[in-house]
CSV table of C-alpha atoms and ligand atoms in Angstrom, one decimal:
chain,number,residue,atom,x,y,z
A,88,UNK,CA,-22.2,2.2,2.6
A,89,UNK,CA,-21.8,5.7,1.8
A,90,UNK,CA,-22.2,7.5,-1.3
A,91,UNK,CA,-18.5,8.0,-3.3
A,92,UNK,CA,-17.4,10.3,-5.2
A,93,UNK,CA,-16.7,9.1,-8.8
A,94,UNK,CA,-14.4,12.1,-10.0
A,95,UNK,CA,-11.0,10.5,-8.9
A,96,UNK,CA,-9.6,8.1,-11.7
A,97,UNK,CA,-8.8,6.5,-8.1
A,98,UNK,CA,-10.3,5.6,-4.2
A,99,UNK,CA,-11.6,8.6,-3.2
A,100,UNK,CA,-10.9,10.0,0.2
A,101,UNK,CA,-14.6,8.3,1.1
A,102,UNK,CA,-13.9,5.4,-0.5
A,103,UNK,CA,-10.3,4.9,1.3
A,104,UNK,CA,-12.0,6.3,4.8
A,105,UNK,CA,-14.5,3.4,4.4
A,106,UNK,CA,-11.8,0.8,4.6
A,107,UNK,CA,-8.7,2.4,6.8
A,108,UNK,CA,-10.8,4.9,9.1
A,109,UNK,CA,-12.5,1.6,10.8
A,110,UNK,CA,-10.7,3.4,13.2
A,111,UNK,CA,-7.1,2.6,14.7
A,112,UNK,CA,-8.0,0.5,17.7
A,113,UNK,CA,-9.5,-1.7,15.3
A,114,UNK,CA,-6.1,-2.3,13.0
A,115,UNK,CA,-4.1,-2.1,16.6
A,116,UNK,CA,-5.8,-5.4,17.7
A,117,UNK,CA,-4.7,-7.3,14.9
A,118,UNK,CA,-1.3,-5.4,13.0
A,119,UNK,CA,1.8,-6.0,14.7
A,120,UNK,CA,2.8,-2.9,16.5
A,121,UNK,CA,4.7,-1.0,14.2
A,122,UNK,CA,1.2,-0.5,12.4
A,123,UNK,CA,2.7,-1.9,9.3
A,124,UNK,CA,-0.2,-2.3,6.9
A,125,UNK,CA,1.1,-4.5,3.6
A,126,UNK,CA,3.1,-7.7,2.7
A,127,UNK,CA,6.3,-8.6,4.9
A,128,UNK,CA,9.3,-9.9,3.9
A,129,UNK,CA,10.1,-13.5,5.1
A,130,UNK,CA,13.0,-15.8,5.8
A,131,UNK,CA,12.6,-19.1,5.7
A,132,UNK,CA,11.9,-21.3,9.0
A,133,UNK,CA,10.0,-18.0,10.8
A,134,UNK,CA,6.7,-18.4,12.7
A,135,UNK,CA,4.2,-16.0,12.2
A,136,UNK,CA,5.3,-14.9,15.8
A,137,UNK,CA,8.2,-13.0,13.6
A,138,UNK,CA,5.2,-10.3,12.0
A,139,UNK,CA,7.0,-7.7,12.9
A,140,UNK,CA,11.1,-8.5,12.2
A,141,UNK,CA,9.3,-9.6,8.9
A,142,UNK,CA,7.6,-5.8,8.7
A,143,UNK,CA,10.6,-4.1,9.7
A,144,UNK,CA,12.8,-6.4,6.9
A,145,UNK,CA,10.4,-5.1,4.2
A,146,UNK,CA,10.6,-1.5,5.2
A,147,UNK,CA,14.6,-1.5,5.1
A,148,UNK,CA,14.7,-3.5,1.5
A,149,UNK,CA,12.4,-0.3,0.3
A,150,UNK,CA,14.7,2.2,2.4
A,151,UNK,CA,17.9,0.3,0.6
A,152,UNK,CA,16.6,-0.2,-3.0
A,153,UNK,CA,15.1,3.7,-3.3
A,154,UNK,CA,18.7,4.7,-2.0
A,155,UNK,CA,17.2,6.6,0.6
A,156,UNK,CA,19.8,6.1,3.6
A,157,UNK,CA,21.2,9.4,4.9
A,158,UNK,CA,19.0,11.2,2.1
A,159,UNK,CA,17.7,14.8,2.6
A,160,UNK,CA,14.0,14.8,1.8
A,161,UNK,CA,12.1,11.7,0.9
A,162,UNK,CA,8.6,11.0,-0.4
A,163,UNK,CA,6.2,7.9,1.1
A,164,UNK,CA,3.2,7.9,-1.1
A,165,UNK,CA,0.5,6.2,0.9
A,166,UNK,CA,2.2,6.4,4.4
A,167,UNK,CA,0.0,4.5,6.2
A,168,UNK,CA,0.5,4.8,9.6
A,169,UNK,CA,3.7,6.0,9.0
A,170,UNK,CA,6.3,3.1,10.1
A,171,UNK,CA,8.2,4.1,6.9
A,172,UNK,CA,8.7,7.8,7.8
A,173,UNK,CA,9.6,7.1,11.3
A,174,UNK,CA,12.2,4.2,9.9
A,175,UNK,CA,13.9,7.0,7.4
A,176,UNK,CA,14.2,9.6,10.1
A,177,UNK,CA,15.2,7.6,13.6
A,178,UNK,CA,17.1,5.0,12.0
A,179,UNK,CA,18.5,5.8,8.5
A,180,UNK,CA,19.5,9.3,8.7
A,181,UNK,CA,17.2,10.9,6.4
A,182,UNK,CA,16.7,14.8,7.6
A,183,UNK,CA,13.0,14.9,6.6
A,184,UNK,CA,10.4,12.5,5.5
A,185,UNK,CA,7.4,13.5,3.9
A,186,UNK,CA,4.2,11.4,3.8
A,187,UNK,CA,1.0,11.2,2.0
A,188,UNK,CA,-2.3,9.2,3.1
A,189,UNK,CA,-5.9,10.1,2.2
A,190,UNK,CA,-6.9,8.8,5.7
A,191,UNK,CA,-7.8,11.2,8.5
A,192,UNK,CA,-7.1,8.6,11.3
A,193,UNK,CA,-3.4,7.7,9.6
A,194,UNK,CA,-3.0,11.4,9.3
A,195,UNK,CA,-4.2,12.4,13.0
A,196,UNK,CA,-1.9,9.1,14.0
A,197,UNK,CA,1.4,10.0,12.6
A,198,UNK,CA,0.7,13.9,13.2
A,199,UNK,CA,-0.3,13.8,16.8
A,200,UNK,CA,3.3,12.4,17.1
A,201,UNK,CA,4.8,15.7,16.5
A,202,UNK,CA,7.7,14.4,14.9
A,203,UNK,CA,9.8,17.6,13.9
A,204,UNK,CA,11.7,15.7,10.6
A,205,UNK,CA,8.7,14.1,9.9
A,206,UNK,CA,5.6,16.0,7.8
A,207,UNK,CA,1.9,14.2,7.0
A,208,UNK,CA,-0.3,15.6,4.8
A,209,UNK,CA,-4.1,14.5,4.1
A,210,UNK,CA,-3.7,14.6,0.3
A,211,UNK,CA,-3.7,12.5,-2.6
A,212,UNK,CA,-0.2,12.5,-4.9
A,213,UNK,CA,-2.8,13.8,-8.0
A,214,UNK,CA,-3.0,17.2,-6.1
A,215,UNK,CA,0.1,16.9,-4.5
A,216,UNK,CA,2.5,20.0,-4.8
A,217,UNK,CA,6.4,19.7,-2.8
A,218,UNK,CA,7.8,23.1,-2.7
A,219,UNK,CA,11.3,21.0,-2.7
A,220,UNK,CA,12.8,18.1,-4.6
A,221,UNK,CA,12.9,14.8,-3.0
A,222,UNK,CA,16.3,12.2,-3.5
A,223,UNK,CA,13.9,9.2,-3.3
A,224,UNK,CA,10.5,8.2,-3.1
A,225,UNK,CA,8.9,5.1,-1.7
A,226,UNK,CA,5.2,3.9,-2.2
A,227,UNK,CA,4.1,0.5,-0.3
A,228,UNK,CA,0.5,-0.9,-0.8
A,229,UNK,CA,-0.9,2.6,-2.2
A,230,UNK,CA,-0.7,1.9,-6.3
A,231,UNK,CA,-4.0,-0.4,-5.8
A,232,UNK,CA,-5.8,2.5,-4.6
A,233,UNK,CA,-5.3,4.5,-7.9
A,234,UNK,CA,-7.7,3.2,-10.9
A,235,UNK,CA,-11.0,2.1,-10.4
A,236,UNK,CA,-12.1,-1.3,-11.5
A,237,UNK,CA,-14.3,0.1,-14.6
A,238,UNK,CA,-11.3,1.8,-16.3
A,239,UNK,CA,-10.0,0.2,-19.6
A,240,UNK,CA,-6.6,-0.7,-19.6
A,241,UNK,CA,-5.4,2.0,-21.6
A,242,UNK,CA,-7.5,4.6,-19.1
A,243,UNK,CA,-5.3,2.8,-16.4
A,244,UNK,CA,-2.2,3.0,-18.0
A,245,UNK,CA,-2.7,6.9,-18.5
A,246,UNK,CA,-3.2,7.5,-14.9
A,247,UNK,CA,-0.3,5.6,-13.8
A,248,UNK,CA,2.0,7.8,-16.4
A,249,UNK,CA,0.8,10.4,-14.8
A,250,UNK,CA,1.7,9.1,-11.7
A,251,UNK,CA,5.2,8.3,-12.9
A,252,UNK,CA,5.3,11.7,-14.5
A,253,UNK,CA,4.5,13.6,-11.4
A,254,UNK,CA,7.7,11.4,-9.4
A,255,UNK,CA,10.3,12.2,-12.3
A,256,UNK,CA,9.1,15.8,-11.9
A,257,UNK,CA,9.4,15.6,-7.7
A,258,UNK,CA,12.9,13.6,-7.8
A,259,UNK,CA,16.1,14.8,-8.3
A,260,UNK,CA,18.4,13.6,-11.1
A,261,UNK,CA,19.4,10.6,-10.8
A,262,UNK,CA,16.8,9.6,-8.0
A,263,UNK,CA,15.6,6.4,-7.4
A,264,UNK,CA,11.8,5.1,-6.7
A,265,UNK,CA,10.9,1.8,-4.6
A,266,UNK,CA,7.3,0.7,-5.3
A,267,UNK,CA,5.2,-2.0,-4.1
A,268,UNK,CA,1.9,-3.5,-4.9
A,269,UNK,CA,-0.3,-6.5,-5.4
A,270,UNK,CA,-1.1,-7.0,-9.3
A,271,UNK,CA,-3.4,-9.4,-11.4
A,272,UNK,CA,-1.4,-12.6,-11.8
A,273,UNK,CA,-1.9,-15.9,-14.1
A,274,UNK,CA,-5.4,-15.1,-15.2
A,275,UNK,CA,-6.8,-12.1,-16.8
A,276,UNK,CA,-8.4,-9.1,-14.9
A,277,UNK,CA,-12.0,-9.5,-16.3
A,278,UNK,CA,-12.2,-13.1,-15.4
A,279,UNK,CA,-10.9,-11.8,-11.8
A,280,UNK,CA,-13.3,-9.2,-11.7
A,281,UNK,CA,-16.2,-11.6,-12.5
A,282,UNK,CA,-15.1,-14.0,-9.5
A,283,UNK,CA,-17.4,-13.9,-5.9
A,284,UNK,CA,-14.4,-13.2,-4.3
A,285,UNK,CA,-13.2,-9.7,-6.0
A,286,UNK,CA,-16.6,-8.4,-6.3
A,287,UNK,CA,-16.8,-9.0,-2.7
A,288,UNK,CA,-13.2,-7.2,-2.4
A,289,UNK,CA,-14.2,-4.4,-4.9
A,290,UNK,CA,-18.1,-3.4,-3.1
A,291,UNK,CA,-17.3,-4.1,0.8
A,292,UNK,CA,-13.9,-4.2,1.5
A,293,UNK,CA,-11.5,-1.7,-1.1
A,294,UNK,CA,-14.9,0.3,-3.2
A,295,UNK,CA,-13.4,2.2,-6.2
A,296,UNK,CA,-10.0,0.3,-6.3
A,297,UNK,CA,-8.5,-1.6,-8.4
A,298,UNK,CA,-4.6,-3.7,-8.8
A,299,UNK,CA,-2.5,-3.1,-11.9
A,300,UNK,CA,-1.2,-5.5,-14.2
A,301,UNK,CA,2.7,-5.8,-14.4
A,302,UNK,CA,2.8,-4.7,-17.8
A,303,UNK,CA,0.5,-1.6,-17.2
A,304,UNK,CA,3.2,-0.3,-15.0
A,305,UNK,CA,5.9,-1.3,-17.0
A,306,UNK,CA,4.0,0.9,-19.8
A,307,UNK,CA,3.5,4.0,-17.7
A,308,UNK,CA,7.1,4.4,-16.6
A,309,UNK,CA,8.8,4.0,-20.3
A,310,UNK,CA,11.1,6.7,-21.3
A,311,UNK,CA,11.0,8.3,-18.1
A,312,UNK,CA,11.9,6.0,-15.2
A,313,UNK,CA,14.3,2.7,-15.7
A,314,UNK,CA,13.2,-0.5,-14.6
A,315,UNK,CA,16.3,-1.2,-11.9
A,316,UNK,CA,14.7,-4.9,-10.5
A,317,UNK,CA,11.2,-6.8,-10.3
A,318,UNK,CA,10.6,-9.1,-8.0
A,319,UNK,CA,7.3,-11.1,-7.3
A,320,UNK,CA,7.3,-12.3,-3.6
A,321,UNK,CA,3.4,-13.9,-3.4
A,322,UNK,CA,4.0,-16.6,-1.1
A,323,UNK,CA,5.3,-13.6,1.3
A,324,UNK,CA,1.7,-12.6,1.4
A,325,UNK,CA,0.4,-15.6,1.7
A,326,UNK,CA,2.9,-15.8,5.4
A,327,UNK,CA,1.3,-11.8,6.2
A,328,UNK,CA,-2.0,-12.7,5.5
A,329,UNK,CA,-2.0,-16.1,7.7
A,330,UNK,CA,-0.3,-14.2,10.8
A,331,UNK,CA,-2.9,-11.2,10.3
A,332,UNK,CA,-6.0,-13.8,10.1
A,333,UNK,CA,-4.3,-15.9,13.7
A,334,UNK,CA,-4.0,-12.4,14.9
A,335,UNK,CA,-7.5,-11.3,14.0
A,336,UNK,CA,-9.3,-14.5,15.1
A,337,UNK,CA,-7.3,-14.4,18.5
A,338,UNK,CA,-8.6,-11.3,19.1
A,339,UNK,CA,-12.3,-12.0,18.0
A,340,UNK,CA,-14.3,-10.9,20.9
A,341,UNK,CA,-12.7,-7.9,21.7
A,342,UNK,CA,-13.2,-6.7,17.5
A,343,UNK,CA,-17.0,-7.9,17.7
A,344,UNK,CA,-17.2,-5.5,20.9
A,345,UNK,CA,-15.5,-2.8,18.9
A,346,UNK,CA,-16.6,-2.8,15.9
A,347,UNK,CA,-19.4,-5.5,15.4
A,348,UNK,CA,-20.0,-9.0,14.3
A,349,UNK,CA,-20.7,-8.0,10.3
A,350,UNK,CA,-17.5,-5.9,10.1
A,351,UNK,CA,-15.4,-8.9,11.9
A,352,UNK,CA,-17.2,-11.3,9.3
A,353,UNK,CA,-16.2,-8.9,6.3
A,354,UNK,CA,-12.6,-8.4,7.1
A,355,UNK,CA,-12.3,-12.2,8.0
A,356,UNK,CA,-13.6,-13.2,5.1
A,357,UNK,CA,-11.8,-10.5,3.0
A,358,UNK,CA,-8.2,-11.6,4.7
A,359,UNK,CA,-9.0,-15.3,3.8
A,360,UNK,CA,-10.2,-14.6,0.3
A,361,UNK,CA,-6.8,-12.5,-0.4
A,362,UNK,CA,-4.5,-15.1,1.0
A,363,UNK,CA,-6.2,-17.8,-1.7
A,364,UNK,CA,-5.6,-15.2,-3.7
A,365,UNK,CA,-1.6,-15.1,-3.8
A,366,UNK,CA,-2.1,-19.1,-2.6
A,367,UNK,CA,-3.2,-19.3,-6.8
A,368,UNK,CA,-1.3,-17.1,-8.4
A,369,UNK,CA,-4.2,-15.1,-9.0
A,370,UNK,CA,-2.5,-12.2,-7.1
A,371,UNK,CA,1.3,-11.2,-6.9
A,372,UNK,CA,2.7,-9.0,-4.7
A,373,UNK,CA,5.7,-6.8,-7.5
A,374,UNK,CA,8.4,-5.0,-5.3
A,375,UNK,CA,9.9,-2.4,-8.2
A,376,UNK,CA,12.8,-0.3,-8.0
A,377,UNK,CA,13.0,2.1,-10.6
A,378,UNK,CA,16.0,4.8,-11.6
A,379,UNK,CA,14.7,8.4,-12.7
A,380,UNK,CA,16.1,8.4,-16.6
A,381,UNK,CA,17.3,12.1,-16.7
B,516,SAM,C1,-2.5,-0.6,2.4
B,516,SAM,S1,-2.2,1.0,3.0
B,516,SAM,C2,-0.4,0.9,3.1
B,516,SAM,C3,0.1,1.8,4.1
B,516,SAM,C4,1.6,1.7,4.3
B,516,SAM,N1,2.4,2.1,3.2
B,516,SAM,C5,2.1,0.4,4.9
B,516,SAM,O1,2.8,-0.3,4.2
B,516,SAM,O2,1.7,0.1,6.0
B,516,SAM,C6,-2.5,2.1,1.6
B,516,SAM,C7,-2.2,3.6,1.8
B,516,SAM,O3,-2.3,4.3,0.6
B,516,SAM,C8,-2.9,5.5,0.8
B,516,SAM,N2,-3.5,6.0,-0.5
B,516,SAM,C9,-4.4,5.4,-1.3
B,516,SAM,N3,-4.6,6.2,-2.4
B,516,SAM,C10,-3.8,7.3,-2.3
B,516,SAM,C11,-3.5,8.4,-3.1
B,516,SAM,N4,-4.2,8.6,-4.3
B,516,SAM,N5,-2.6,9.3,-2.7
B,516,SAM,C12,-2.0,9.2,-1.5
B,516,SAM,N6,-2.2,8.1,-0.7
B,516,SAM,C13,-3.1,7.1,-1.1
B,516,SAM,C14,-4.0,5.2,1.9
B,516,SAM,O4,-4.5,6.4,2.5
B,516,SAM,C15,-3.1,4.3,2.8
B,516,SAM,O5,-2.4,5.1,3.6
């Protein structure tokens, strides 16, 4: 593995081009095509078949709950491969959408697109500067990405105010914020930590991340943003991560020929771990909506 940089409270542009810039033929061969890289929202009775309505489903709920429809500028914080950006501008009206990924491949992805409404930039939202206000901000998957595991809790909680600090100050009054992530669930982070399984996660498969704990983000937004609705959706994970591993293990020949058999060992693994994971309630997956308190 390569050498990381450690001054980031966060993944590092290394650390996050170790995981996503595998390159994007690998995550073609096993995403659904929208390139929608985090949990799905399920209805009961689908098959896995459904990845994508499911992807689609979860990017509307964000678009609806951040009041984003018909909106002038809004913010994705960790755009992926931009299915969010496209969404806002071809299907819900917004004029420009604005997104932000520390991954060259996402960023080369969504730009060689040439979207006029929509704008990528290679940057993370610590050095991020918008020379405009935004009416809503959306941020799917990203919020793992910005503590490292050897923070205390208080170190965490102080970067994720000033995350929330830096969205009151790019939002309009009045603005609203749709978050999701995964988060630490029934047992306690340092007896996660010490577990096989996240030190596997933590070295090989996300280096210098770590998840929050509901009441860490809870703590960084008070007094500035209002907590609007939480919601903990784990077993949709569990669904994600089950059609991602049929997906992956369908297309197992073609990924050993593209990217090897230890990387196809290492994401398998890693894709089964996570799914026990949410299975236990050692995981959630939080959808937050918060209100900007003005
Ligand atoms: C799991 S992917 C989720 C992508 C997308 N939101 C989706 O749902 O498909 C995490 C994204 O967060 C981005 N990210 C991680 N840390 C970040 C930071 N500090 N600033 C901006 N983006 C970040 C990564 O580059 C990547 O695009």
């Amino acid at each position: 593995m390569t050498t990381l940089n450690t001054a980031t409270p966060g993944a590092s542009h290394q650390a996050i081009q170790h995981h996503y810039d595998v390159g994007n033929d690998f995550y073609q061969l096993w995403l659904d095509s929208t390139m929608t890289y985090s949990c799905a929202i399920w209805e009961e009775g689908e098959t896995e078949s459904a990845l994508e309505l499911a992807q689609i489903r979860k990017v509307d709920f964000h678009i609806n709950q951040a009041k984003a429809k018909n909106a002038k500028r809004v913010l994705d914080i960790g755009c992926g491969w931009g299915t969010v950006l496209q969404r806002l501008v071809e299907v819900h009206g917004v004029e420009q959408a604005v997104g932000l990924t520390l991954s060259e491949a996402q960023k080369d992805w969504i730009a060689a697109k040439k979207h006029p409404q929509i704008e990528v930039n290679l940057e993370s939202w610590l050095n991020y500067s918008p020379t405009e206000p935004f009416d809503a901000i959306i941020s799917i998957g990203a919020f793992e990405h910005f503590v490292k595991p050897e923070l205390s809790s208080n170190e965490k909680i102080d970067v994720y105010r000033t995350f929330f600090n830096r969205c009151h100050e790019w939002l309009k009054p009045g603005g609203s914020m749709s978050i999701q992530t995964i988060a630490y669930g029934k047992r306690k982070p340092e007896e996660v930590q010490k577990s096989l399984g996240a030190q596997f996660a933590n070295q090989e498969i996300f280096p210098e991340s770590d998840s929050p704990r509901l009441t860490e983000i809870t703590a960084a937004a008070e007094g500035i943003f209002e907590v609007i609705s939480i919601r903990n959706d784990r077993m949709d994970y569990v669904r994600t991560l089950q059609a991602w591993l049929t997906n992956f293990r369908s297309k197992r020949t073609e990924i050993i020929n593209l990217v090897g058999k230890t990387v196809f060992e290492r994401y398998e693994r890693y894709l089964y771990l996570a799914l026990l994971g949410f299975l236990t309630g050692d995981l959630l997956l939080l959808r937050l909506t918060f209100r900007r308190i003005d």
